[in-house]
């Protein structure tokens, strides 16, 4: 008789248990981080984000008490931009593409919000607690790993790294093809691979809109490198600067959607075969704090 299959869903609480900010505190934590770094803007996107919060949400991130400020959620902030972009509408001072020299701020800000989220996740998980490693070790020690499917809406690469570290001989099947397979820099999965579906994208995925392909940056947050030095983060084939594939659960229009559709389809097929579905959110927090 075939073994029972278990799907484990890693929600926001799984990353929060390792130190990641919870969604409601994301902006507050980020602008506090910028203040701790000296209160100056090292990158253009940081200055532009400060202007965005001032003009759109009336929050002066340089001077206001950040603990008292009424920040929107990440989805709300991104949602207003996505909706305007989808309808080809503009806000005052924040336009879609037009003939003015500084137009297209809506499109830039959308990526800048992804950079913001990348930065705060990267910072807060520098000393992660190893909860994912612990979970995967336990599954392996009980002989369950081959019958487990991992599904997540988190963008961080905690689970990715834990799988690569603990099973160097195994392949990871993300449910989508990477250009790395042809180069040999990431091994194409087979039937024995560990299945891991990231429904909202990942910080280690980079999308080339010219070649229409996806690159994985194992162990590296490729999106972080894109944020720090976009000029050096380009497609090896056509030299186009990469785009992140980070899609929050909001109303969106995204050219990279086709790849996420593949991931969603694969996840759905696997879920139909699963005997158990375990949501790891609050459980992870309990494991950490008790
Ligand atoms: Zn390309």
Coordinates of C-alpha atoms and ligand atoms in Angstrom, one line a residue, residues 208-213 235-240 242, ligand 1:
X208 CA 13.8 37.9 -17.7
X209 CA 10.9 39.6 -19.5
X210 CA 12.8 39.4 -22.8
X211 CA 13.7 35.7 -22.9
X212 CA 10.6 35.0 -20.9
X213 CA 12.4 32.6 -18.6
X235 CA 20.0 38.0 -17.9
X236 CA 23.2 36.2 -19.0
X237 CA 21.6 35.5 -22.4
X238 CA 20.2 38.9 -23.5
X239 CA 21.5 41.4 -20.8
X240 CA 18.0 42.6 -19.8
X242 CA 15.9 41.0 -14.2
Ligands
LIG1 ZN1 17.1 37.4 -21.2

